[in-house]
Amino acid sequence: MHGLRVPKKEGEKVRQVLVEKELLLPHYRIKRDDTYLYFPVREGIPGYDLVDCAFEERKSHPESVKKFGLSSFDIIGDIAVVDIPDDMESKKMEIAQALLQRKPIHTVVEKVSKVQGEYRVRAFNHLLGEKKTETVHTEYGLKFHVSINTVYFNPRLSTERMRIAQEIQPGELVTDMFCGIGPFSLMISRYSQAEKIYAIDINPEAITLLEENIALNNIKNVIPILGDAKEKVPSIGHVDRIIMNLPHNTLEFLPLALQYGDVIYYYTITSDIQGEIDRMVALDAPPFNICGYRTVKSYSPDMEMYRIDIETLT
């Protein structure tokens, strides 16, 4: 069987890439020696050697989640977050019990509302395990204090955050217009040579957690800013890059971003990407060029999350 040989210090970063790309074989245990981790994989990724390995098979739990047909769930720290379809409502406690058998899950909650309100939060219902809503989530070696019912956090964007960090050039200034607890900002700080990252959010709880995360990860160049982006972006002034991760309302803020950034990463959720681009072009706003777009992830059966890359022309 193939094993991907990875230096231990890079293990978490590579593991998350393998999970995102669905290359990690979950039914086998990761091996390790004094220097390397060996991941059981379907195929390799650039930069790491594939070697022949014998992996120990994991014992499958009889009440596996797949048995119930639940297609996906999120893990934030040690909290599993599930969205139970109506036709599985009668089985939700069995699903929760199956999830609780998985490491590192200690708590299982279900979504009971959509993301809503100015602070972009949702409501949850506790199902099983510890009754808590706070946890520490690890992403590419960074640790994040998260309070799932008071701040917005999406663990499925970890690879996207790394992609952005890798595009930042040495000495650049970055504004993260809707930073939440800081996953984009801290990823950029850790994995680029940006001079400074201005991290704005209107949610006081998000900024409090961001400040904790800055200290927890020994970050020096992220500046937390509490307030409305419409007021704070002009006070920061011109920067090299702006991140706009507010996918249901990004269009409203685009004219402002175009005044203060050279490159803009514009996130949107839509079933009609060309229609979104047409609405952007129709704005009364400074001139800009759309360099391209890519699908970030699926949002629903008929909608996708996209990133549109923009360059200003002024």
Coordinates of C-alpha atoms in Angstrom, one line a residue, residues 42-176:
R42 CA -5.0 6.8 -2.7
E43 CA -2.3 8.8 -4.5
G44 CA 0.5 11.3 -3.8
I45 CA 0.7 15.1 -3.8
P46 CA 3.6 17.2 -5.1
G47 CA 6.6 17.7 -2.8
Y48 CA 6.4 14.5 -0.8
D49 CA 7.6 10.9 -1.4
L50 CA 5.3 7.9 -1.9
V51 CA 6.8 4.8 -0.1
D52 CA 5.5 1.2 0.4
C53 CA 3.9 0.8 3.8
A54 CA 1.9 -1.8 5.7
F55 CA -0.9 0.1 7.6
E56 CA -3.0 -1.2 10.4
E57 CA -6.7 -1.3 9.6
R58 CA -9.0 0.7 11.8
K59 CA -11.8 -1.3 13.4
S60 CA -15.1 0.0 12.0
H61 CA -17.8 0.9 14.5
P62 CA -21.0 -1.0 14.0
E63 CA -23.1 2.1 14.2
S64 CA -21.1 4.1 11.6
V65 CA -22.6 7.3 10.3
K66 CA -22.6 6.0 6.8
K67 CA -25.2 3.4 7.9
F68 CA -27.7 6.2 8.2
G69 CA -27.0 7.8 4.9
L70 CA -25.8 11.1 6.4
S71 CA -23.7 12.6 3.6
S72 CA -21.6 15.1 5.5
F73 CA -21.0 16.8 8.8
D74 CA -18.5 19.4 10.2
I75 CA -16.0 18.9 12.9
I76 CA -15.0 22.1 14.7
G77 CA -12.4 21.3 17.4
D78 CA -14.0 18.4 19.3
I79 CA -17.6 19.4 18.3
A80 CA -19.4 17.6 15.6
V81 CA -22.0 19.8 13.8
V82 CA -24.7 18.0 11.8
D83 CA -27.6 19.1 9.6
I84 CA -30.3 16.4 10.1
P85 CA -32.7 16.1 7.1
D86 CA -36.4 15.8 7.9
D87 CA -36.4 12.1 6.8
M88 CA -33.7 11.3 9.3
E89 CA -35.2 13.1 12.3
S90 CA -36.2 9.9 14.0
K91 CA -32.7 8.6 13.8
K92 CA -30.8 11.7 15.0
M93 CA -29.9 10.4 18.4
E94 CA -28.5 7.2 16.8
I95 CA -26.5 9.4 14.4
A96 CA -25.2 11.5 17.3
Q97 CA -24.2 8.3 19.2
A98 CA -22.3 7.1 16.2
L99 CA -20.5 10.4 15.8
L100 CA -19.6 10.4 19.5
Q101 CA -17.5 7.3 19.0
R102 CA -15.2 9.1 16.6
K103 CA -12.0 10.8 17.9
P104 CA -11.7 13.7 18.8
I105 CA -15.5 14.3 19.1
H106 CA -16.8 15.0 22.6
T107 CA -19.9 17.0 21.7
V108 CA -22.6 16.6 19.0
V109 CA -24.9 19.4 18.0
E110 CA -27.4 19.9 15.2
K111 CA -28.1 23.1 13.2
V112 CA -31.5 24.5 13.8
S113 CA -31.3 27.7 11.8
K114 CA -29.5 29.2 8.9
V115 CA -26.7 31.7 9.2
Q116 CA -28.5 34.9 10.0
G117 CA -28.2 38.4 11.3
E118 CA -25.5 41.1 11.2
Y119 CA -23.1 38.8 13.1
R120 CA -23.7 35.8 10.7
V121 CA -24.4 33.3 13.5
R122 CA -26.8 30.3 13.7
A123 CA -28.6 28.4 16.4
F124 CA -27.7 24.9 17.5
N125 CA -29.4 22.2 19.5
H126 CA -27.3 19.9 21.8
L127 CA -27.7 16.2 21.0
L128 CA -25.1 14.2 22.9
G129 CA -21.8 14.5 24.8
E130 CA -20.5 17.5 26.7
K131 CA -22.9 20.5 26.8
K132 CA -20.7 23.2 25.4
T133 CA -20.4 25.5 22.5
E134 CA -16.8 26.6 22.8
T135 CA -13.8 24.6 21.6
V136 CA -10.3 25.0 20.1
H137 CA -10.0 24.1 16.4
T138 CA -6.7 23.3 14.7
E139 CA -6.0 24.3 11.1
Y140 CA -2.6 24.0 9.4
G141 CA -0.9 24.2 12.7
L142 CA -2.8 27.3 13.9
K143 CA -5.2 27.0 16.9
F144 CA -8.4 28.9 17.1
H145 CA -10.7 29.5 20.0
V146 CA -14.3 29.2 18.5
S147 CA -17.7 29.8 20.1
I148 CA -20.0 28.2 17.5
N149 CA -23.2 30.0 18.6
T150 CA -21.8 33.5 18.9
V151 CA -19.4 33.8 15.9
Y152 CA -19.2 32.6 12.3
F153 CA -16.6 29.9 11.5
N154 CA -16.5 27.5 8.5
P155 CA -13.9 24.7 8.8
R156 CA -14.5 23.7 5.1
L157 CA -12.6 26.8 3.9
S158 CA -9.2 25.7 5.3
T159 CA -7.6 24.9 1.9
E160 CA -9.1 28.1 0.5
R161 CA -7.5 30.1 3.2
M162 CA -4.1 28.5 2.5
R163 CA -4.5 29.3 -1.2
I164 CA -4.9 33.0 -0.4
A165 CA -2.0 33.0 2.0
Q166 CA 0.2 31.6 -0.7
E167 CA -0.7 34.4 -3.1
I168 CA 0.3 37.2 -0.8
Q169 CA 3.7 38.8 -1.7
P170 CA 6.4 39.9 0.7
G171 CA 5.7 43.3 2.3
E172 CA 2.1 43.6 1.2
L173 CA -0.7 45.2 3.2
V174 CA -3.9 43.2 3.5
T175 CA -7.4 44.1 4.7
D176 CA -9.7 41.2 5.9

